Each structure stands twice: as structure tokens, then as C-alpha cells.
XYZ file of C-alpha atoms in Angstrom:
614
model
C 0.000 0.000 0.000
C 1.333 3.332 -1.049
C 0.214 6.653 1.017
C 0.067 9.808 -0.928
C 2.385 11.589 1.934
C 5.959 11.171 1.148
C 8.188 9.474 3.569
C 11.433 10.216 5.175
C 14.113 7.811 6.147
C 14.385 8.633 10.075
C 18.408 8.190 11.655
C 18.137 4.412 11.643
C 17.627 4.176 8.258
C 13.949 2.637 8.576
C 10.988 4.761 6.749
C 8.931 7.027 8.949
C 6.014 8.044 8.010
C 5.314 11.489 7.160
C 2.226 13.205 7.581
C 1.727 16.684 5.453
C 3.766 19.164 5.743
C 3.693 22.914 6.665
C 0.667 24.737 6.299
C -0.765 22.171 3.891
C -3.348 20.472 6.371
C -5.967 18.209 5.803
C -9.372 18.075 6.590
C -11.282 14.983 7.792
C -12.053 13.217 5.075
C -15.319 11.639 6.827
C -16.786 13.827 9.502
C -20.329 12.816 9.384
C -19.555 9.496 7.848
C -16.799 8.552 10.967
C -19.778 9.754 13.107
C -22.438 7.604 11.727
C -19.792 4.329 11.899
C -18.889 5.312 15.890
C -22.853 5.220 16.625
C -23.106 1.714 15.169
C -20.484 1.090 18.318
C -22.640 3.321 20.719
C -25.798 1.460 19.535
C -24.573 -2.095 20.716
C -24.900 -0.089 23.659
C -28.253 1.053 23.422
C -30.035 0.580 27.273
C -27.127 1.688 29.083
C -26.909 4.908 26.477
C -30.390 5.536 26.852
C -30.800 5.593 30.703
C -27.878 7.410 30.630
C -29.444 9.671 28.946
C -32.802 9.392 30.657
C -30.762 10.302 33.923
C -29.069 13.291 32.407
C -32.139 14.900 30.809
C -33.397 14.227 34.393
C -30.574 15.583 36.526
C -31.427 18.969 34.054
C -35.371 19.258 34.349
C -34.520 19.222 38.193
C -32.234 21.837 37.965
C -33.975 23.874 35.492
C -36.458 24.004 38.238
C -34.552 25.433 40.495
C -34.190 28.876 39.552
C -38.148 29.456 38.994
C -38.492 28.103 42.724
C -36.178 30.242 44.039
C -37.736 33.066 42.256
C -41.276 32.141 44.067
C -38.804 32.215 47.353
C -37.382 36.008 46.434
C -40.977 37.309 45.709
C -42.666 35.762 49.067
C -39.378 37.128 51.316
C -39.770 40.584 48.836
C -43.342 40.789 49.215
C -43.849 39.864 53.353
C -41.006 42.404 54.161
C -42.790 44.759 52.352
C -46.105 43.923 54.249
C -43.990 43.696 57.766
C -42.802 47.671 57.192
C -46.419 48.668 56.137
C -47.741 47.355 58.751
C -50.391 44.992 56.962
C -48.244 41.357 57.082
C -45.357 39.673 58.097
C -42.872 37.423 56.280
C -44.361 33.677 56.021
C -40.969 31.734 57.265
C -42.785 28.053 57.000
C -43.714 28.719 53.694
C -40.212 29.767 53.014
C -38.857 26.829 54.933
C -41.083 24.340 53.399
C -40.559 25.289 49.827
C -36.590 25.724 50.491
C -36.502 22.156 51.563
C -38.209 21.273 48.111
C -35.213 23.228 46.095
C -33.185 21.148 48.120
C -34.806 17.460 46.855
C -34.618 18.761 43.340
C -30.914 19.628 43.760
C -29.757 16.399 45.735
C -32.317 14.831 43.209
C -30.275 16.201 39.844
C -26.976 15.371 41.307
C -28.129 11.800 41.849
C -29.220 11.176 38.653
C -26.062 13.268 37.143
C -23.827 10.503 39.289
C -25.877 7.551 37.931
C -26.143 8.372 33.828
C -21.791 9.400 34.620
C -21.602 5.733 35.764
C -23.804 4.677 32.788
C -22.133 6.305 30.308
C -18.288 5.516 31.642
C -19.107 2.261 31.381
C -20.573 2.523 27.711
C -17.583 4.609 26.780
C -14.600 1.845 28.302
C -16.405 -1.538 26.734
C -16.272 0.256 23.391
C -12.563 1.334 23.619
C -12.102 -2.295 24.997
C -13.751 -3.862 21.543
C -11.825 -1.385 19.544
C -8.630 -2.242 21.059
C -9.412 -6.247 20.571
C -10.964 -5.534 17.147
C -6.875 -3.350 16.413
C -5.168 -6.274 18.042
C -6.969 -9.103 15.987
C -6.400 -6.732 12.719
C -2.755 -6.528 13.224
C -2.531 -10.194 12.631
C -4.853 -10.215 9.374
C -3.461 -7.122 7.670
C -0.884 -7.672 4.626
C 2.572 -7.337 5.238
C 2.414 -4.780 2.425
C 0.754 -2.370 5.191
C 3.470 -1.899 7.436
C 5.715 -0.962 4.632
C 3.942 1.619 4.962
C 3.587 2.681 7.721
C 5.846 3.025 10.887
C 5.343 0.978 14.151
C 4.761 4.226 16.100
C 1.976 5.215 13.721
C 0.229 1.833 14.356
C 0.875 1.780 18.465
C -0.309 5.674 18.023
C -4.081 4.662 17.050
C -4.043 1.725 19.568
C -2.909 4.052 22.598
C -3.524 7.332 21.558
C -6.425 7.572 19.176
C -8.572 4.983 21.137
C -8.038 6.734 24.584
C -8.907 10.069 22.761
C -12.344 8.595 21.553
C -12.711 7.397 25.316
C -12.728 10.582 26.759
C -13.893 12.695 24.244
C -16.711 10.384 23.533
C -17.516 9.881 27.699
C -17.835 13.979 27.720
C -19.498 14.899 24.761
C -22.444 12.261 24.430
C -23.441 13.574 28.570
C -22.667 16.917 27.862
C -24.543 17.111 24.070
C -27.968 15.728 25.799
C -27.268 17.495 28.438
C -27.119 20.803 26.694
C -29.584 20.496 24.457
C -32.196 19.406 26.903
C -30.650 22.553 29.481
C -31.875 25.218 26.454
C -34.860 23.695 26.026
C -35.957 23.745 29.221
C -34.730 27.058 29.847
C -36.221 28.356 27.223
C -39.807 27.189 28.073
C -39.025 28.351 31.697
C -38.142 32.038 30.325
C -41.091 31.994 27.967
C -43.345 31.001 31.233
C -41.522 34.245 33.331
C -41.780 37.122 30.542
C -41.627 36.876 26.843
C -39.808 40.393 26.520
C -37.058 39.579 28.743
C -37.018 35.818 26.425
C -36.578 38.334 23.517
C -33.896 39.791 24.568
C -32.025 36.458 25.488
C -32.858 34.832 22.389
C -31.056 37.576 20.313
C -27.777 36.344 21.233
C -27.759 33.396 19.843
C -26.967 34.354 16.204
C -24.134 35.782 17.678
C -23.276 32.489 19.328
C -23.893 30.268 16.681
C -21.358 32.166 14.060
C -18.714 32.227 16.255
C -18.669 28.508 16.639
C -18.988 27.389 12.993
C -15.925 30.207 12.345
C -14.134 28.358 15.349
C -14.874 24.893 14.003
C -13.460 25.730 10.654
C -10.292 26.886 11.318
C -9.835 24.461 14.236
C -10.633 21.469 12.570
C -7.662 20.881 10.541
C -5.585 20.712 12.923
C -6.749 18.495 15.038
C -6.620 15.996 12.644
C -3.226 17.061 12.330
C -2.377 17.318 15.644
C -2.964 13.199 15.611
C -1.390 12.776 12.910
C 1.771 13.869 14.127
C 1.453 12.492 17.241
C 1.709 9.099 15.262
C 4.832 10.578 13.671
C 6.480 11.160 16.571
C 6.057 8.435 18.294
C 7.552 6.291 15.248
C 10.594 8.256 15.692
C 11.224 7.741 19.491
C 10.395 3.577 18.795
C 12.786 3.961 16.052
C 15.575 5.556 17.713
C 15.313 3.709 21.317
C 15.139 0.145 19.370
C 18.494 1.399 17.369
C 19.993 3.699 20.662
C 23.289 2.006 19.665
C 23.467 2.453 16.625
C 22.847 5.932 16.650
C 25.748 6.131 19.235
C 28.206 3.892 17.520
C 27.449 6.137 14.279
C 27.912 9.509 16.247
C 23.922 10.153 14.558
C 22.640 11.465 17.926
C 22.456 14.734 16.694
C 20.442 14.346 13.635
C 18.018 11.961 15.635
C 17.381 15.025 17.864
C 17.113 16.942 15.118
C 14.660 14.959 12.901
C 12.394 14.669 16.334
C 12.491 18.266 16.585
C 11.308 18.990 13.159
C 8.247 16.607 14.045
C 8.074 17.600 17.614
C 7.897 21.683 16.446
C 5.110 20.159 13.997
C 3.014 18.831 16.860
C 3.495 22.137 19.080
C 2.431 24.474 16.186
C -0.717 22.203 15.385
C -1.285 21.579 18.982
C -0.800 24.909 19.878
C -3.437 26.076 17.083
C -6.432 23.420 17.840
C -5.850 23.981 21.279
C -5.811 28.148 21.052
C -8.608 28.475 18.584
C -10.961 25.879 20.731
C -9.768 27.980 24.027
C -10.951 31.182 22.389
C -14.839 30.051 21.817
C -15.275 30.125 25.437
C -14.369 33.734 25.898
C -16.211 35.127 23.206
C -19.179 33.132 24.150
C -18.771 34.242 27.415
C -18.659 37.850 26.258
C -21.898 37.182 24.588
C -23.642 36.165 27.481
C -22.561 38.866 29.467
C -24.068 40.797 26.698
C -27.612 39.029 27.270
C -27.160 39.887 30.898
C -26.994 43.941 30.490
C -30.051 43.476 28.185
C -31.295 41.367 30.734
C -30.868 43.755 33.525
C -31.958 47.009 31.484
C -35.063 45.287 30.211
C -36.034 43.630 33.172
C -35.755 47.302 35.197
C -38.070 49.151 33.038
C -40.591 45.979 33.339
C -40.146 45.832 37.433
C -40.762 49.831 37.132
C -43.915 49.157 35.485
C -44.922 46.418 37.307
C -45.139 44.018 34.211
C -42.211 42.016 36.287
C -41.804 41.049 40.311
C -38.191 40.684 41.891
C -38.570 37.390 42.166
C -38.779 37.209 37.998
C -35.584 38.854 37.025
C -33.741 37.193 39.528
C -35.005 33.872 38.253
C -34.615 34.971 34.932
C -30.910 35.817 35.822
C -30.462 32.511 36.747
C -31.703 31.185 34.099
C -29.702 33.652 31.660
C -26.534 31.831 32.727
C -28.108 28.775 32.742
C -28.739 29.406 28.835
C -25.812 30.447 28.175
C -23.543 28.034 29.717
C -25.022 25.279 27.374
C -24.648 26.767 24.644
C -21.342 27.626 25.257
C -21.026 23.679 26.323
C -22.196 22.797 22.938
C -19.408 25.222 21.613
C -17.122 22.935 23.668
C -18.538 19.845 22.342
C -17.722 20.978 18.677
C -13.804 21.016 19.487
C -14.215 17.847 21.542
C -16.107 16.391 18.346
C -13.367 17.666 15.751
C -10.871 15.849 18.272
C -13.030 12.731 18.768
C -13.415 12.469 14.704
C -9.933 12.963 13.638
C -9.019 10.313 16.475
C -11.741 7.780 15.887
C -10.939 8.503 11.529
C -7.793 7.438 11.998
C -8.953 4.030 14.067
C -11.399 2.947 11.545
C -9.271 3.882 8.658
C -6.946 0.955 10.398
C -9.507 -1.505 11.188
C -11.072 -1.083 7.222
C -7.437 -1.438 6.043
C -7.111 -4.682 3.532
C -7.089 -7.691 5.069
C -5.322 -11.218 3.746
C -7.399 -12.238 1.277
C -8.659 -16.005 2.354
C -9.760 -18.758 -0.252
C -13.256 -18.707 -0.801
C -13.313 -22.741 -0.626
C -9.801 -23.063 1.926
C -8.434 -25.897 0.911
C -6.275 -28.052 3.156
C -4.312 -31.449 1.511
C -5.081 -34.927 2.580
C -1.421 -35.767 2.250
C 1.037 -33.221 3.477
C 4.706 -34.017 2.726
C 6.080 -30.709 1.858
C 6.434 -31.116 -2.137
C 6.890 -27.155 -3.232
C 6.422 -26.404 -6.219
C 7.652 -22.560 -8.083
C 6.302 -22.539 -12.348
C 7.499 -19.249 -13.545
C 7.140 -17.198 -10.563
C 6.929 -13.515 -11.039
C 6.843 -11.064 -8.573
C 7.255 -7.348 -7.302
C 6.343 -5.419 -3.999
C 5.530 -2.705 -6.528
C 3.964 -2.378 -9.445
C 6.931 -0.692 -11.420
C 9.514 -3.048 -9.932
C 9.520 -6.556 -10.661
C 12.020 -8.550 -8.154
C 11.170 -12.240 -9.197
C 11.310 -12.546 -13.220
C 11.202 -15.889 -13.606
C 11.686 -18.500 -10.972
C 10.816 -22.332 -12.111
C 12.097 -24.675 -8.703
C 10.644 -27.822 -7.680
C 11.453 -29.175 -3.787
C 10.485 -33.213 -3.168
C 9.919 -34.152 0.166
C 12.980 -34.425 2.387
C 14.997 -32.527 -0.172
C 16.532 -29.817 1.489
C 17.075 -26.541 -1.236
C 19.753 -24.245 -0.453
C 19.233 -20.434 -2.327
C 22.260 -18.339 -2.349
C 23.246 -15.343 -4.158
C 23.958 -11.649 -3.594
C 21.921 -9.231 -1.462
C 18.999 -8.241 -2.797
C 18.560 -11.005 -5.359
C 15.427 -12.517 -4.164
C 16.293 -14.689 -1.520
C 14.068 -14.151 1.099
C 11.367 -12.387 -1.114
C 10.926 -16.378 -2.497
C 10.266 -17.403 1.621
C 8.099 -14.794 1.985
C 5.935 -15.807 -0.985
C 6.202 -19.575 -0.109
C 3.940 -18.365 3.136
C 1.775 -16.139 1.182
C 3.120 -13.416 3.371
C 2.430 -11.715 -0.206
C 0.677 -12.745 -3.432
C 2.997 -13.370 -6.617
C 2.324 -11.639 -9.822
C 2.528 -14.183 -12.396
C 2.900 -17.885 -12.614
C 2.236 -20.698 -9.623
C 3.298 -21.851 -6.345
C 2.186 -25.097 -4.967
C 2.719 -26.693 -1.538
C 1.475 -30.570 -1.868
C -0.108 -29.801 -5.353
C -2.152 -26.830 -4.247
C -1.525 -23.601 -5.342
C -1.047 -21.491 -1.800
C -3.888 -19.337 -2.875
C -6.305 -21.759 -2.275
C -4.556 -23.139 0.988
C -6.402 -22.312 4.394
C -3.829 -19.308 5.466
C -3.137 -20.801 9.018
C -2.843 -24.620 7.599
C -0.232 -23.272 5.200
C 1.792 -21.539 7.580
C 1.624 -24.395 10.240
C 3.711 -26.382 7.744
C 6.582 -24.861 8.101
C 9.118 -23.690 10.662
C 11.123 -20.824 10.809
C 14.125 -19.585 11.993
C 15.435 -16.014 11.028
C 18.644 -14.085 11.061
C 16.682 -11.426 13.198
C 15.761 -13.058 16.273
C 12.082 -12.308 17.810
C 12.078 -13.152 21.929
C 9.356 -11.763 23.731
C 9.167 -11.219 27.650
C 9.033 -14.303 29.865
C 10.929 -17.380 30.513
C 13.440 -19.047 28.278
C 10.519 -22.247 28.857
C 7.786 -20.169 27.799
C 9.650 -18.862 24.842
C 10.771 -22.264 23.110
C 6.751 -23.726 24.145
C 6.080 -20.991 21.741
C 6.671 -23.271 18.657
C 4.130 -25.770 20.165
C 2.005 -24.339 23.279
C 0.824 -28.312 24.821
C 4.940 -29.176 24.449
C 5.791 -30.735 27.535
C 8.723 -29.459 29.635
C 10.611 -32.542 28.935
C 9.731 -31.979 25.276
C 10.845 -28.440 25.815
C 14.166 -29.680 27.538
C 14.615 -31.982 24.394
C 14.411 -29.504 21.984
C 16.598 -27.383 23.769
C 19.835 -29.796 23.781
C 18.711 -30.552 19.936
C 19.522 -27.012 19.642
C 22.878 -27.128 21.579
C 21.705 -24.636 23.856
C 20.390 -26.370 27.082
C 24.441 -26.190 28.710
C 24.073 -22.561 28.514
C 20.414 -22.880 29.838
C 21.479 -24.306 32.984
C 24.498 -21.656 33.530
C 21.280 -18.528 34.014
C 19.596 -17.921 37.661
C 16.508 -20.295 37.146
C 17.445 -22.019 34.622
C 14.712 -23.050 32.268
C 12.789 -19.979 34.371
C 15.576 -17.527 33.468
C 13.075 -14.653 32.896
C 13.861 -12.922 29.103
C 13.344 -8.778 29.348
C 12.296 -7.096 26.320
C 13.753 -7.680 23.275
C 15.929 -10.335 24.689
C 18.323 -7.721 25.461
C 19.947 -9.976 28.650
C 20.998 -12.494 26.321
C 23.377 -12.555 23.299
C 23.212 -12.727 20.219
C 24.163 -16.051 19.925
C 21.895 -17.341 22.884
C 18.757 -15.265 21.513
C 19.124 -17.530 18.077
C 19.525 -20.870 19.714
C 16.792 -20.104 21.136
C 14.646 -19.685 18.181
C 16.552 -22.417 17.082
C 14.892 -25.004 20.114
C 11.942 -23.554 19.319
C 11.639 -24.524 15.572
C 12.830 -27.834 16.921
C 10.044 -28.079 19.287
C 7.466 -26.968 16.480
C 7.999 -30.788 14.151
C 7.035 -29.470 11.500
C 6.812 -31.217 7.547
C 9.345 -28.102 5.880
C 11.246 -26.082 7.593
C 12.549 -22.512 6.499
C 16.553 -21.495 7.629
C 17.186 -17.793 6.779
C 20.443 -17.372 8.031
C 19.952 -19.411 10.491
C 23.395 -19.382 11.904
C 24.729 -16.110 11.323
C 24.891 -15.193 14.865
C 26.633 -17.588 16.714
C 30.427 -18.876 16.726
C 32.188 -21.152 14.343
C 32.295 -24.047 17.031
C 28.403 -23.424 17.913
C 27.401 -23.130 14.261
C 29.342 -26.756 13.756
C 27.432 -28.029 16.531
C 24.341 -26.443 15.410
C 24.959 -27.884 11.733
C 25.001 -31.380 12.942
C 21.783 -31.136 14.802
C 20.187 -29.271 11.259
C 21.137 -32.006 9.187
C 18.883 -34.932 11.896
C 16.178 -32.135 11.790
C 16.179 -31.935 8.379
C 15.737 -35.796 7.789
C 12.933 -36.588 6.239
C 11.234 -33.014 5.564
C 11.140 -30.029 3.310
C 13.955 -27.781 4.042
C 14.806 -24.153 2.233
C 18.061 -22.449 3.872
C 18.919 -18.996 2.674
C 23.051 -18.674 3.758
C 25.457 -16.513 3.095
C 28.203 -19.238 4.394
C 28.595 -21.700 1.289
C 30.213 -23.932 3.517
C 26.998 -24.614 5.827
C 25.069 -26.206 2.256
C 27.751 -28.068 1.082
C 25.156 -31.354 2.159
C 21.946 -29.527 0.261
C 20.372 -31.757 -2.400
C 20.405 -28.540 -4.840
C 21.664 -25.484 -4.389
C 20.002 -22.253 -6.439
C 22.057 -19.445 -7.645
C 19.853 -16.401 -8.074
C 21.296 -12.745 -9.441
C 18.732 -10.352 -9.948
C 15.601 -12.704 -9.632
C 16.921 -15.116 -11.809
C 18.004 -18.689 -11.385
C 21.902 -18.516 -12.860
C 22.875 -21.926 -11.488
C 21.594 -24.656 -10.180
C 23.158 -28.248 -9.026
C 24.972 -29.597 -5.901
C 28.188 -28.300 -4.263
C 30.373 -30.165 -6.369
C 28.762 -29.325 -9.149
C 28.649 -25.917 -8.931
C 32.259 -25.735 -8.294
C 33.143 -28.355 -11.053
C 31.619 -25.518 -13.178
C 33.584 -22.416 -12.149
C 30.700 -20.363 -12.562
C 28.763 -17.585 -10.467
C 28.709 -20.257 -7.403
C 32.480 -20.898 -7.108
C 33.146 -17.476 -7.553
C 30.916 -16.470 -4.111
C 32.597 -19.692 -2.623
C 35.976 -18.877 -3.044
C 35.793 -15.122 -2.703
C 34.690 -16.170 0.950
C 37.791 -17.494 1.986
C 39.897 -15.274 0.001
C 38.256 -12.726 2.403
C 39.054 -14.918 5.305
């Protein structure tokens, strides 16, 4: 998959994706489209969302109330002092008492139900970031390898961590908050119409004024807070990039231009950051300066009515109330627009992961009676890109137990052909069988269980050394474990770690060698038994004694099944059944070690250049 953003080689030498550039910022692509897709989420959801809601528009009618109460208090204090210094009343206190205690139900009331529909609703809001962080995790393992070429690591961890938590809380705020809101100037409203129409008027004119400043706010703002994520995702490709390679960069004196290159993306984030963030904080002030503009019409209207008796105290000061109790919503909904634009350019970039393309799987999976390991290449063409073709023409045919060794320069196809023989990608032209069926029409999984692996770049993940070689087959025993693992010529070293077998692995395998990290991937691919078995290098990182040792154990594993071993060391294949020369995609040679160097082609020349070197 190509991205129309160019990319930039980061310090390490690895691509990192690069999202626009200056001033040129994008728009979401999807706003309402991104919000229709989230509500299919929110609707799985449906009873919790809508006593949520139910709660919330509750907790607001209660408070609504409020103010017009109060007002009825004002006017009954107002009116019985007035009586009491006359001389024709006095001020009711039960009354007063009794309806004060009522105002006080209706508040405890509206906080109660605020509580319950924020329980509701932070409940709704985690079990959807839960499925979308299952639904990332399951995608990661469907998604071509194509798609990470792509894009970096930190751009994929970015929309699991980042993106996901920003949906969380933008989505827990604005769903309460939009209800909320809306039902707050509706209420009010009615309760201003029932208090003095005039006085509504007045309000009411501010809202044009309200509503233009947040679309002007929303259009400027919006672009970059998609960009804002964006480079977030940048950036944290860089710092994975440059803490996985911290040596390198060290060794290479590039420390420097790694700080560098993260402060050209890090100035990037600021300057969008700084721009979403300034343009959303701005609404709030100007909104706020337009309800303090309904308020002096408020208070100059509502004087001439009290002077003419068209209004009682009690009135304006409800109506005060319920001034700011208009305009705060609608300078909530003002907030909920920049929450929104954040929520949509996070939850955009989520679902443009999870709709990625996926591994395409036979439509009738087909999975051999007999599996033996027969391979099978017919003019094999391939290219990761269109406009470079890698694999010309490749015509190789592996029996069972016939172990093929490929050689050749760098970049001549070598482990491009392993990559296709596990449909990691599709080829171009031509046909690949495994046991007589082309691996497009294998079951994915079945196909890739026939084969072990073992790679120049080890992969060790965090646990014990036990738990790490049970990896190649999880209901191993731990004698089976303990067999593999002297197969593999590592269980001596094994037994010299604290615990042993329980020698707990840190990330990356960092508190092992080399050497020990890929005899440990070696046990492991012993452990796995499976029909073929794929060598890339297998040996590269360990000793010359080790790799002897190693070489012996190879050849008993590789009795009796399918074996393709990609070496740069001609003299671990001298024992190969047939031995491939490619150059530039192409087959140049083909025969056994002593017939290759009976010919004094291509072959002999790599062989003996080797120890000319040594």
C-alpha cells in the first residue's frame, strides 16, 4: 500500500512516516460518515446509552427548576417584608422553609441522577474502547505485510494508545454533555417563555451571535486536530525507532540528527497543537462575552418591566439565573464541537486501520489430505511494486525431504521467495504449490503451520526461556521443551542462568546474546515438528564451534522433511540436495556443491571469494 504523503528515512535508516507538511493540512475526510460508523459502536450499547441519557435529561429538568423556585422564594421574602414595614403582614418563614426544603430534593435529586447516567455512560464509553482495542489487536494479525511498509510501528501503536483513549474521553464527555445541553436550552427556554416573553426576547437575540462564532471556530480548528494526531503518530515512530536502534545511533555519532529529525516533528506537533488547542480555548471567551451581553439586556429590560410592574423581583432574579443557565449550554455545545473535531480525527484514523485490507482467504480453503512438503515454483513472477519486478522468472521444484539451499547476492530474491512460499504476499505471475495446491487456495493458518522458521533477526518476547521455546508448540511438555533445547545445543548454557529453564527474558531479549537469543529460536523450531522447515540465516549469529554443533543437529532435523536455507556461508550447504544461484531474480545456477564448483561459474566465484576474504 502506497500513502500519498511522502516518507522520510528517520536516523536508523527505517521509513517514517510522514504526515503533510507545513501549512498544507488536511481536513477529515469523513466527519459525518466517521460519526455515523462510531454510533453503530454506541448502539450495541443502546439501554445503558439511553438511561444514561434518561438520567441526564433528568438531573437537568430538576435543575432547570430550580431557579423558577427560588424566584417564588425572592418574591414571598420581597413581598412579606414589604407587608412587615407597612404594617399589613409579616414574612411567612414556613412557607419559606417548606418550599426551600423542596429546592433542596430537586438539587440532591439532579446530582443523583447526574452521578448515575456518569456511571452509565463511563461504562458505555470503556467496553467500546475495549472492543476497539481487541478488534486493532486481531487486525494486526490479518493485515498484509504490504501495510506496514507503509507505515511506521509508532503510527500503528499511536491509534491503539492514543487515538482509542482520545475517543474514550472525548466520547464519555461529549455524548453527557450534548444531551445534556440540548435538553438545558430547552428547558430554559420554556421556563423564560413562562416568566416574561420580553425579557425571552432579549435572550434569544444572542444566539446568532453564538452560533457564528462557533462554525468560524470549528473551521479553522478542525484541521488541525486531525493534524495534531497525525503527528502524534509521527512522533512516536521516531522515538520507537531511535530507542530500538539507541546504539546504533551512538556507535554512528547520529545522535544529533536523531534530535534533530524529532524536533522537526516535535515543532510540527506544538504548532498544530498549539493552534487546535488556542482556537478551541478562544470560543469560550467570546461566548462568554456574549452572554454577558444578554445579561446587560437582561438587567436594562427587566428594570423598566419591574418599574412598570409588568415584572416582580422574584422574575428577574429567576430569569438571571436562568440567563446563565442558557448560556452556559450553549457555550457547552461550543465545547462539544472542538471535543467532536478531536473525537473524529481520532476515531478517523482508528477505523481507517480496522477497514485497512485484510489477507485475502480462499473462498473454498483448501487443506491437503497428504502433506509431505512437495513445493512447487512454475514461472514465478513477482514485485512489492507495481513498477519493480524482483522475481522474473523463478521455475524450482522441492520433493519431500529434499533440502534446497538459495544463495546469491543481497537483494537477489532470496528471502522475497520465503516470503511468498507463506503467502506473506501474493505473486504476480505464474504458480506456487505446496502438496499440489496452489497457496492461494490453501487455508492461510494450515499453510503456515507447515513450516518452521528460523530467522537471522531473532524475535524473543518477555518471559521465561521455557515459555519462549513452548512458543513453537504451546501443549509441548517441559521434557519436550528440555529436548528440543539440547537438539539445539543450547540447554548447557540454559542451565548456567539464575533459574534455569525460568531464566526470565526482558524485552527484546536484550539480557541475552546474540548467539543465545538464536539458539533459542533455534529449540523452538525444533520443538514446532514441522513437515518443511525454512533457515534464513539461520546461523549467522553464533560462533564457528556453535554453528558446527548447530549444523550437525540441522542435518537430523532436516531428515525426512522439506527444508529451504537462505546462507550466506557456502560452507553450511555443502550437504543440500540442490543449491540455487539467483542474481537479480533469476536462477543462474543450479546443481549440488560439487557441481557448482566443477563448473567455475557464479557459485564458485561467491565460494571462493569467501575465503579469500578470510
Amino acid at each position: 500500500m502506497t500513502q500519498s504523503n511522502a516518507n522520510q528515512r528517520g536516523p536508523m535508516g527505517k521509513r517514517a512516516a510522514n504526515f503533510g507538511g507545513g501549512r498544507s493540512v488536511e481536513k477529515a475526510k469523513d466527519f459525518k460518515g466517521t460519526m455515523l460508523k462510531l454510533l453503530t459502536y454506541v448502539g450495541q450499547h443502546k439501554i445503558a446509552v439511553f438511561l444514561g441519557v434518561a438520567f441526564a435529561m433528568c438531573s437537568v429538568i430538576f435543575n432547570i427548576v430550580g431557579p423558577k423556585v427560588l424566584g417564588q422564594v425572592t418574591t414571598k421574602l420581597y413581598e412579606g417584608l414589604v407587608a412587615k414595614v407597612s404594617g399589613t403582614g409579616s414574612v411567612d418563614f414556613d412557607w419559606i422553609g417548606r418550599t426551600l426544603l423542596i429546592l433542596l430534593g430537586l438539587y440532591l435529586a439532579s446530582s443523583a441522577c447526574n452521578l448515575i447516567q456518569g456511571w452509565l455512560m463511563t461504562g458505555v464509553t470503556q467496553r467500546i474502547c475495549y472492543r476497539m482495542r481487541r478488534q486493532i489487536a486481531e487486525k494486526i494479525a490479518v493485515v498484509p505485510m504490504s501495510y506496514f511498509n507503509g507505515h511506521s510501528k509508532g503510527d500503528v501503536l499511536s491509534r491503539i494508545t492514543n487515538d482509542v483513549d482520545t475517543l474514550g474521553q472525548s466520547l464519555n464527555q461529549s455524548i453527557t454533555q450534548l444531551i445534556t445541553s440540548v435538553t438545558q436550552v430547552i428547558g430554559v427556554l420554556v421556563m423564560m417563555l413562562s416568566i416574561s416573553l420580553p425579557l425571552t426576547g432579549v435572550t434569544v437575540l444572542t444566539l446568532p451571535a453564538a452560533a457564528i462564532i462557533m462554525v468560524v471556530m470549528i473551521h479553522f480548528s478542525q484541521p488541525y486536530f486531525r493534524e495534531q494526531q497525525q503527528v502524534l503518530g509521527a512522533v512516536n515512530g521516531i522515538i520507537e525507532e531511535d530507542f530500538a536502534g539507541q546504539n546504533v545511533i551512538q556507535v554512528f555519532d547520529r545522535a544529533d540528527a536523531a534530535v534533530a529529525e524529532f524536533d522537526e516533528k516535535n515543532d510540527r506537533l506544538f504548532i498544530s497543537g498549539w493552534r487546535s488547542q488556542f482556537l478551541s480555548g478562544v470560543m469560550m471567551p467570546l461566548m462568554g462575552l456574549v452572554g454577558n451581553m444578554g445579561y446587560v439586556g437582561v438587567v436594562v429590560v427587566g428594570a423598566q418591566l419591574a418599574l412598570t410592574g409588568s415584572a416582580t423581583p422574584g422574575d428577574i432574579q429567576s430569569f438571571i439565573q436562568y440567563v446563565r443557565n442558557f448560556t452556559q449550554p450553549v457555550q457547552q455545545l461550543g465545547n462539544v464541537s472542538n471535543t467532536l473535531q478531536s473525537m473524529a480525527a481520532a476515531t478517523e484514523r482508528v477505523f481507517e486501520f480496522l477497514e485497512a485490507p485484510e489477507e485475502q482467504q480462499a473462498v473454498e480453503a483448501q487443506v491437503p489430505a497428504v502433506r509431505d512438503g512437495r513445493v512447487e515454483f512454475s514461472h514465478v513472477r513477482f514485485g512489492y511494486t507495481p513498477d519493480k519486478t524482483i522475481i522474473h522468472d523463478f521455475t524450482c521444484a522441492a520433493e519431500p525431504g529434499q533440502t534446497v539451499a538459495i544463495v546469491g547476492p543481497t537483494g537477489a530474491g532470496k528471502t522475497t521467495l520465503i516470503k511468498l512460499l507463506q503467502r506473506f504476499y501474493d505473486i504476480d505471475g505464474g504458480s506456487l504449490k505446496v502438496d499440489g495446491v496452489d497457496v492461494r487456495d490453501w487455508d492461510r493458518a494450515e499453510l503456515r503451520s507447515q513450516f518452521a522458521m528460523v530467522l537471522q533477526d531473532t524475535w524473543l518476547f518477555s518471559g521465561t526461556i521455557r515459555e519462549n521455546i513452548r512458543y513453537g508448540r504451546p501443549d509441548a511438555s517441559d521434557a519436550e521443551v528440555e529436548a528440543a533445547a539440547r537438539a539445539a545445543r543450547c540447554d548447557h548454557f540454559i542451565h548456567t542462568l539464575a533459574g534455569g529453564y525460568d531464566f526470565e527474558i526482558n524485552e527484546e531479549g536484550t539480557n541475552l546474546s546474540q548467539g543465545q537469543r538464536q539458539l533459542v529460536t533455534i529449540a523452538r523450531a525444533f520443538l514446532a515438528d514441522r513437515p518443511a522447515l525454512i533457515l534464513d540465516e539461520a546461523t549467522s549469529n553464533v560462533d564457528t564451534r556453535t554453528e558446527e554443533l548447530i549444523q550437525r543437529a540441522m542435518d537430523a532435523l532436516m531428515q525426512g522433511r522439506t527444508s529451504f536455507v537462505i546462507a550466506h556461508r557456502l560452507s553450511t550447504i555443502r550437504n543440500a540436495n540442490v543449491i540455487l544461484v539467483l542474481r537479480d531474480g533469476d536462477i543462474v545456477e543450479k546443481g549440488t556443491h560439487e557441481e557448482l564448483l566443477a563448473k567455475g561459474g557464479f557459485y564458485a566465484e561467491l565460494y571462493n571469494s569467501q575465503f579469500e576474504e578470510a
